[in-house]
mmCIF file of C-alpha atoms in Angstrom:
data_model
loop_
_atom_site.group_PDB
_atom_site.id
_atom_site.type_symbol
_atom_site.label_atom_id
_atom_site.label_comp_id
_atom_site.label_asym_id
_atom_site.label_seq_id
_atom_site.Cartn_x
_atom_site.Cartn_y
_atom_site.Cartn_z
ATOM 1 C CA MET A 1282 -68.122 176.039 -96.626
ATOM 2 C CA ALA A 1283 -70.307 178.925 -97.803
ATOM 3 C CA ALA A 1284 -69.507 180.978 -94.720
ATOM 4 C CA SER A 1285 -65.754 180.484 -95.129
ATOM 5 C CA SER A 1286 -65.831 181.605 -98.775
ATOM 6 C CA ALA A 1287 -67.966 184.693 -98.168
ATOM 7 C CA ALA A 1288 -66.302 188.008 -98.963
ATOM 8 C CA PRO A 1289 -65.094 189.794 -95.808
ATOM 9 C CA VAL A 1290 -66.773 192.977 -94.594
ATOM 10 C CA LYS A 1291 -64.351 195.903 -94.762
ATOM 11 C CA ASN A 1292 -64.249 199.248 -92.946
ATOM 12 C CA VAL A 1293 -62.677 202.122 -94.889
ATOM 13 C CA VAL A 1294 -62.505 205.914 -94.662
ATOM 14 C CA VAL A 1295 -62.891 208.040 -97.800
ATOM 15 C CA PHE A 1296 -61.745 211.655 -98.304
ATOM 16 C CA ARG A 1297 -62.676 214.153 -101.008
ATOM 17 C CA ASN A 1298 -59.886 214.779 -103.491
ATOM 18 C CA GLY A 1299 -58.145 218.089 -102.838
ATOM 19 C CA ASP A 1300 -60.438 219.109 -99.965
ATOM 20 C CA PRO A 1301 -58.344 219.946 -96.866
ATOM 21 C CA PHE A 1302 -61.433 220.653 -94.740
ATOM 22 C CA PHE A 1303 -63.313 217.389 -95.285
ATOM 23 C CA GLY A 1304 -62.665 215.070 -92.333
ATOM 24 C CA GLY A 1305 -63.377 211.816 -94.153
ATOM 25 C CA ARG A 1306 -66.418 209.551 -94.255
ATOM 26 C CA ARG A 1307 -66.458 205.987 -92.961
ATOM 27 C CA PHE A 1308 -67.955 203.164 -95.051
ATOM 28 C CA VAL A 1309 -68.715 199.532 -94.316
ATOM 29 C CA VAL A 1310 -68.161 197.576 -97.535
ATOM 30 C CA ASN A 1311 -70.160 194.362 -97.679
ATOM 31 C CA GLN A 1312 -70.134 192.679 -101.085
ATOM 32 C CA ARG A 1313 -73.417 190.967 -100.326
ATOM 33 C CA GLN A 1314 -75.015 194.407 -100.601
ATOM 34 C CA VAL A 1315 -72.504 196.270 -102.791
ATOM 35 C CA ALA A 1316 -71.430 193.791 -105.442
ATOM 36 C CA THR A 1317 -69.346 195.979 -107.757
ATOM 37 C CA MET A 1318 -66.855 198.817 -107.575
ATOM 38 C CA GLU A 1319 -69.191 200.990 -109.638
ATOM 39 C CA ALA A 1320 -72.003 200.510 -107.111
ATOM 40 C CA PHE A 1321 -69.666 201.432 -104.260
ATOM 41 C CA LEU A 1322 -68.454 204.560 -106.081
ATOM 42 C CA ASN A 1323 -72.077 205.630 -106.561
ATOM 43 C CA GLU A 1324 -72.643 205.238 -102.822
ATOM 44 C CA VAL A 1325 -69.495 207.258 -102.086
ATOM 45 C CA THR A 1326 -70.648 210.022 -104.450
ATOM 46 C CA GLN A 1327 -73.901 210.466 -102.534
ATOM 47 C CA SER A 1328 -72.415 210.123 -99.054
ATOM 48 C CA ILE A 1329 -69.492 212.548 -99.309
ATOM 49 C CA GLY A 1330 -71.398 215.193 -101.249
ATOM 50 C CA ALA A 1331 -69.018 215.132 -104.201
ATOM 51 C CA PRO A 1332 -69.712 217.925 -106.740
ATOM 52 C CA LEU A 1333 -69.234 215.416 -109.583
ATOM 53 C CA ALA A 1334 -69.610 211.652 -109.748
ATOM 54 C CA VAL A 1335 -66.775 209.718 -108.113
ATOM 55 C CA ARG A 1336 -64.999 207.566 -110.687
ATOM 56 C CA THR A 1337 -61.807 206.549 -108.902
ATOM 57 C CA LEU A 1338 -60.404 205.795 -105.460
ATOM 58 C CA TYR A 1339 -56.737 206.499 -104.738
ATOM 59 C CA THR A 1340 -54.429 205.565 -101.895
ATOM 60 C CA PRO A 1341 -53.731 208.786 -99.936
ATOM 61 C CA ARG A 1342 -49.937 208.625 -99.766
ATOM 62 C CA GLN A 1343 -48.833 207.380 -103.171
ATOM 63 C CA GLY A 1344 -51.941 208.077 -105.229
ATOM 64 C CA HIS A 1345 -52.275 204.514 -106.505
ATOM 65 C CA ARG A 1346 -55.592 203.761 -108.166
ATOM 66 C CA VAL A 1347 -57.874 201.145 -106.589
ATOM 67 C CA SER A 1348 -59.846 199.408 -109.312
ATOM 68 C CA ASP A 1349 -61.570 196.530 -107.526
ATOM 69 C CA LEU A 1350 -63.445 195.998 -104.273
ATOM 70 C CA HIS A 1351 -61.120 193.102 -103.460
ATOM 71 C CA ASP A 1352 -58.205 195.559 -103.344
ATOM 72 C CA LEU A 1353 -59.741 197.573 -100.503
ATOM 73 C CA GLN A 1354 -58.018 197.000 -97.160
ATOM 74 C CA THR A 1355 -60.038 197.135 -93.962
ATOM 75 C CA GLY A 1356 -59.076 200.060 -91.743
ATOM 76 C CA ALA A 1357 -57.452 201.876 -94.677
ATOM 77 C CA GLN A 1358 -58.093 205.378 -96.048
ATOM 78 C CA TYR A 1359 -58.760 206.368 -99.655
ATOM 79 C CA VAL A 1360 -59.293 209.517 -101.701
ATOM 80 C CA ALA A 1361 -62.346 209.816 -103.963
ATOM 81 C CA ALA A 1362 -61.940 211.641 -107.276
ATOM 82 C CA GLY A 1363 -63.818 212.158 -110.511
ATOM 83 C CA PHE A 1364 -61.910 212.507 -113.774
ATOM 84 C CA GLU A 1365 -59.461 215.015 -112.301
ATOM 85 C CA ARG A 1366 -55.932 214.195 -111.181
ATOM 86 C CA PHE A 1367 -55.175 212.935 -107.697
ATOM 87 C CA LYS A 1368 -54.227 215.788 -105.359
ATOM 88 C CA LYS A 1369 -51.970 214.858 -102.469
ATOM 89 C CA LEU A 1370 -52.714 216.761 -99.258
ATOM 90 C CA ASP A 1371 -51.261 216.559 -95.756
ATOM 91 C CA SER A 1372 -54.801 216.755 -94.383
ATOM 92 C CA TYR A 1373 -55.566 213.195 -95.508
ATOM 93 C CA LEU A 1374 -55.246 210.572 -92.745
ATOM 94 C CA PRO A 1375 -56.024 212.844 -89.782
ATOM 95 C CA ILE A 1376 -57.116 209.964 -87.591
ATOM 96 C CA SER A 1377 -54.359 207.495 -88.401
ATOM 97 C CA CYS A 1378 -51.610 210.029 -87.706
ATOM 98 C CA LYS A 1379 -52.628 211.193 -84.247
ATOM 99 C CA TRP A 1380 -55.844 209.396 -83.384
ATOM 100 C CA ILE A 1381 -57.337 205.936 -83.604
ATOM 101 C CA SER A 1382 -61.054 205.377 -84.028
ATOM 102 C CA LEU A 1383 -62.520 202.192 -82.510
ATOM 103 C CA PHE A 1384 -66.012 200.725 -82.761
ATOM 104 C CA VAL A 1385 -66.843 198.663 -79.678
ATOM 105 C CA PHE A 1386 -69.725 196.226 -79.186
ATOM 106 C CA ARG A 1387 -70.915 194.775 -75.898
ATOM 107 C CA ASN A 1388 -70.157 191.065 -75.681
ATOM 108 C CA GLY A 1389 -73.265 189.041 -76.509
ATOM 109 C CA ASP A 1390 -75.447 192.099 -77.168
ATOM 110 C CA LEU A 1391 -77.000 192.319 -80.629
ATOM 111 C CA LEU A 1392 -79.561 194.940 -79.651
ATOM 112 C CA CYS A 1393 -77.156 197.701 -78.648
ATOM 113 C CA PRO A 1394 -75.430 199.642 -81.452
ATOM 114 C CA PRO A 1395 -71.641 199.970 -81.161
ATOM 115 C CA PHE A 1396 -69.880 202.708 -79.245
ATOM 116 C CA ARG A 1397 -67.317 204.778 -81.126
ATOM 117 C CA PHE A 1398 -64.147 205.813 -79.292
ATOM 118 C CA ILE A 1399 -61.633 208.304 -80.703
ATOM 119 C CA ILE A 1400 -58.351 207.968 -78.810
ATOM 120 C CA PRO A 1401 -55.289 210.274 -79.055
ATOM 121 C CA ARG A 1402 -51.811 208.958 -79.757
ATOM 122 C CA SER A 1403 -50.587 209.741 -76.239
ATOM 123 C CA LEU A 1404 -52.897 207.010 -74.879
ATOM 124 C CA GLN A 1405 -52.386 204.459 -77.623
ATOM 125 C CA GLN A 1406 -49.693 202.550 -75.727
ATOM 126 C CA ASP A 1407 -51.714 202.147 -72.524
ATOM 127 C CA LEU A 1408 -54.186 199.299 -73.010
ATOM 128 C CA ASP A 1409 -55.212 199.258 -69.343
ATOM 129 C CA GLN A 1410 -56.214 202.930 -69.491
ATOM 130 C CA ILE A 1411 -58.149 202.353 -72.715
ATOM 131 C CA LEU A 1412 -59.994 199.410 -71.132
ATOM 132 C CA SER A 1413 -60.789 201.568 -68.107
ATOM 133 C CA LEU A 1414 -62.309 204.291 -70.273
ATOM 134 C CA ILE A 1415 -64.313 201.764 -72.276
ATOM 135 C CA THR A 1416 -65.578 200.200 -69.029
ATOM 136 C CA GLU A 1417 -67.140 203.514 -67.983
ATOM 137 C CA LYS A 1418 -69.149 203.800 -71.189
ATOM 138 C CA VAL A 1419 -70.217 200.311 -72.279
ATOM 139 C CA SER A 1420 -71.501 199.185 -68.836
ATOM 140 C CA LEU A 1421 -71.100 195.431 -69.132
ATOM 141 C CA ARG A 1422 -73.432 193.379 -66.952
ATOM 142 C CA THR A 1423 -70.430 191.418 -65.666
ATOM 143 C CA GLY A 1424 -68.560 194.546 -64.601
ATOM 144 C CA ALA A 1425 -65.245 195.859 -65.878
ATOM 145 C CA VAL A 1426 -63.996 195.295 -69.422
ATOM 146 C CA ARG A 1427 -61.089 192.856 -69.101
ATOM 147 C CA ARG A 1428 -60.153 192.563 -72.758
ATOM 148 C CA LEU A 1429 -61.021 193.567 -76.287
ATOM 149 C CA CYS A 1430 -61.526 190.914 -78.930
ATOM 150 C CA SER A 1431 -61.762 191.017 -82.684
ATOM 151 C CA LEU A 1432 -65.078 189.983 -84.213
ATOM 152 C CA ASP A 1433 -63.551 186.504 -84.583
ATOM 153 C CA GLY A 1434 -62.759 186.287 -80.873
ATOM 154 C CA VAL A 1435 -59.013 186.951 -80.980
ATOM 155 C CA SER A 1436 -57.942 188.869 -77.858
ATOM 156 C CA VAL A 1437 -55.983 192.110 -78.227
ATOM 157 C CA SER A 1438 -52.799 191.690 -76.182
ATOM 158 C CA SER A 1439 -51.401 195.215 -76.503
ATOM 159 C CA ALA A 1440 -52.611 198.691 -77.433
ATOM 160 C CA GLY A 1441 -50.324 198.636 -80.455
ATOM 161 C CA GLU A 1442 -52.510 195.960 -82.045
ATOM 162 C CA LEU A 1443 -55.538 198.262 -82.187
ATOM 163 C CA GLN A 1444 -56.279 199.465 -85.717
ATOM 164 C CA THR A 1445 -58.225 202.581 -86.556
ATOM 165 C CA GLY A 1446 -61.596 202.034 -88.184
ATOM 166 C CA CYS A 1447 -61.878 198.460 -86.912
ATOM 167 C CA CYS A 1448 -64.520 196.818 -84.744
ATOM 168 C CA TYR A 1449 -63.936 195.120 -81.403
ATOM 169 C CA VAL A 1450 -65.993 193.388 -78.727
ATOM 170 C CA ALA A 1451 -65.702 194.415 -75.070
ATOM 171 C CA VAL A 1452 -65.463 191.305 -72.888
ATOM 172 C CA GLY A 1453 -65.490 191.000 -69.100
ATOM 173 C CA THR A 1454 -64.808 187.859 -67.074
ATOM 174 C CA GLU A 1455 -67.204 185.848 -69.223
ATOM 175 C CA ARG A 1456 -66.327 183.988 -72.401
ATOM 176 C CA PHE A 1457 -66.317 185.749 -75.751
ATOM 177 C CA LYS A 1458 -69.612 185.215 -77.565
ATOM 178 C CA LYS A 1459 -69.202 184.903 -81.314
ATOM 179 C CA LEU A 1460 -72.284 186.530 -82.807
ATOM 180 C CA PRO A 1461 -73.035 188.385 -86.080
ATOM 181 C CA TYR A 1462 -72.188 191.789 -84.590
ATOM 182 C CA VAL A 1463 -71.389 193.152 -88.023
ATOM 183 C CA GLU A 1464 -75.065 192.908 -88.982
ATOM 184 C CA LEU A 1465 -75.568 196.062 -86.907
ATOM 185 C CA LEU A 1466 -73.168 197.826 -89.274
ATOM 186 C CA VAL A 1467 -74.540 196.616 -92.596
ATOM 187 C CA SER A 1468 -78.212 197.303 -91.954
ATOM 188 C CA LYS A 1469 -79.911 198.956 -94.909
ATOM 189 C CA LYS A 1470 -81.103 201.891 -92.840
ATOM 190 C CA PRO A 1471 -78.572 204.444 -91.524
ATOM 191 C CA LEU A 1472 -76.617 203.282 -88.498
ATOM 192 C CA LEU A 1473 -77.640 204.741 -85.160
ATOM 193 C CA TRP A 1474 -74.568 204.922 -82.935
ATOM 194 C CA ASN A 1475 -75.164 204.225 -79.263
ATOM 195 C CA SER A 1476 -72.699 207.011 -78.555
ATOM 196 C CA ILE A 1477 -69.611 208.696 -79.945
ATOM 197 C CA ILE A 1478 -66.917 209.267 -77.365
ATOM 198 C CA TYR A 1479 -64.090 211.693 -78.071
ATOM 199 C CA ILE A 1480 -61.079 211.423 -75.794
ATOM 200 C CA TYR A 1481 -58.649 214.297 -76.061
ATOM 201 C CA VAL A 1482 -55.661 215.489 -74.087
ATOM 202 C CA PHE A 1483 -55.026 218.742 -72.274
ATOM 203 C CA VAL A 1484 -52.445 219.885 -69.729
ATOM 204 C CA THR A 1485 -53.845 219.748 -66.193
ATOM 205 C CA GLY A 1486 -50.990 221.286 -64.231
ATOM 206 C CA LYS A 1487 -51.311 218.377 -61.787
ATOM 207 C CA PRO A 1488 -48.875 215.646 -62.879
ATOM 208 C CA GLY A 1489 -49.621 212.092 -61.892
ATOM 209 C CA VAL A 1490 -53.404 212.348 -62.008
ATOM 210 C CA LEU A 1491 -55.678 211.023 -64.754
ATOM 211 C CA LYS A 1492 -59.290 212.097 -64.692
ATOM 212 C CA ALA A 1493 -62.247 211.242 -66.893
ATOM 213 C CA GLU A 1494 -65.182 213.590 -67.038
ATOM 214 C CA GLU A 1495 -68.474 213.008 -68.839
ATOM 215 C CA ARG A 1496 -70.445 215.910 -70.176
ATOM 216 C CA THR A 1497 -74.078 215.142 -70.531
ATOM 217 C CA ASN A 1498 -75.147 218.654 -71.429
ATOM 218 C CA ARG A 1499 -76.019 218.525 -75.085
ATOM 219 C CA GLU A 1500 -74.808 222.030 -75.876
ATOM 220 C CA GLU A 1501 -71.405 221.365 -74.340
ATOM 221 C CA ALA A 1502 -71.064 218.121 -76.246
ATOM 222 C CA GLN A 1503 -71.524 219.891 -79.557
ATOM 223 C CA GLY A 1504 -68.171 221.538 -79.098
ATOM 224 C CA ALA A 1505 -66.395 218.201 -79.494
ATOM 225 C CA GLU A 1506 -68.287 217.094 -82.558
ATOM 226 C CA GLU A 1507 -65.369 217.670 -84.922
ATOM 227 C CA VAL A 1508 -61.816 217.005 -83.739
ATOM 228 C CA GLN A 1509 -59.349 218.800 -85.994
ATOM 229 C CA GLU A 1510 -55.701 217.794 -86.138
ATOM 230 C CA ASP A 1511 -53.516 220.586 -84.857
ATOM 231 C CA GLU A 1512 -51.007 221.330 -82.141
ATOM 232 C CA ASN A 1513 -53.742 221.753 -79.544
ATOM 233 C CA THR A 1514 -55.503 218.423 -79.930
ATOM 234 C CA ALA A 1515 -52.628 215.993 -79.452
ATOM 235 C CA THR A 1516 -50.281 217.364 -76.810
ATOM 236 C CA GLU A 1517 -47.180 215.179 -76.591
ATOM 237 C CA LEU A 1518 -46.717 214.527 -72.871
ATOM 238 C CA PRO A 1519 -46.189 211.396 -70.767
ATOM 239 C CA VAL A 1520 -49.475 209.752 -69.860
ATOM 240 C CA ASP A 1521 -49.088 210.576 -66.165
ATOM 241 C CA GLN A 1522 -48.786 214.293 -66.930
ATOM 242 C CA VAL A 1523 -51.972 214.793 -68.887
ATOM 243 C CA GLY A 1524 -55.679 214.739 -68.147
ATOM 244 C CA ILE A 1525 -58.418 212.941 -69.997
ATOM 245 C CA HIS A 1526 -61.563 214.659 -71.138
ATOM 246 C CA VAL A 1527 -64.428 212.562 -72.425
ATOM 247 C CA SER A 1528 -67.351 213.991 -74.356
ATOM 248 C CA LEU A 1529 -70.341 211.733 -74.832
ATOM 249 C CA HIS A 1530 -72.730 212.338 -77.726
ATOM 250 C CA GLN A 1531 -75.949 210.465 -76.974
ATOM 251 C CA ASN A 1532 -78.332 209.874 -79.878
ATOM 252 C CA MET A 1533 -81.862 210.928 -78.998
ATOM 253 C CA SER A 1534 -83.712 209.372 -81.929
ATOM 254 C CA GLU A 1535 -83.159 207.238 -84.999
ATOM 255 C CA LEU A 1536 -81.819 208.842 -88.132
ATOM 256 C CA GLN A 1537 -84.412 209.404 -90.770
#
């Protein structure tokens, strides 16, 4: 009974009010560790580098005020403000408009931190291609990734069901193993990602061929650290007329 009544863990992205250059900061909200809205706002203030204390969260489209932790929606985006008015900018929601960000755990593995995949809109309707790309990076012991499951074990049946900012488990031919994967996200010390994988689209000039390339050179990988939303980063072409470029950022040591 206690487990069923526990408050859910939520993943949200927070932007700085009126700042068109801030790409948003992701937070895992666990009410076992952050019990009040005031405590969460204090954490947001420190994490996003706000010039003044954050007093309010707003929804990015309509500017509605969020006054309670229970009102936060997992996978949603919010704007952090002090006492100033909400400022609506087109730069909010850069990921949800053209990209989805997924956090993927290995099935049954509580020692390996999650992988983060950032996938462009042109691939968001091709679940098989997404599974293929995930297979290359997560290296399941049982082989290829056959499906993605929610943390509760519900299989994703189409790419359209994937939600940005949410966590999934990569499963092969074996059964889904329901484990406390989220504990890797709510650890008190900063999260060490296994890797961050940016997938972006460019014209290859060779229709009908999809290629994935991994750059292991650290200097080259730094070029993909920030993906800005513009006309060059989300080319609208059929999937069979674009190439796939994968940059892998491998963490070398734990964050201090």
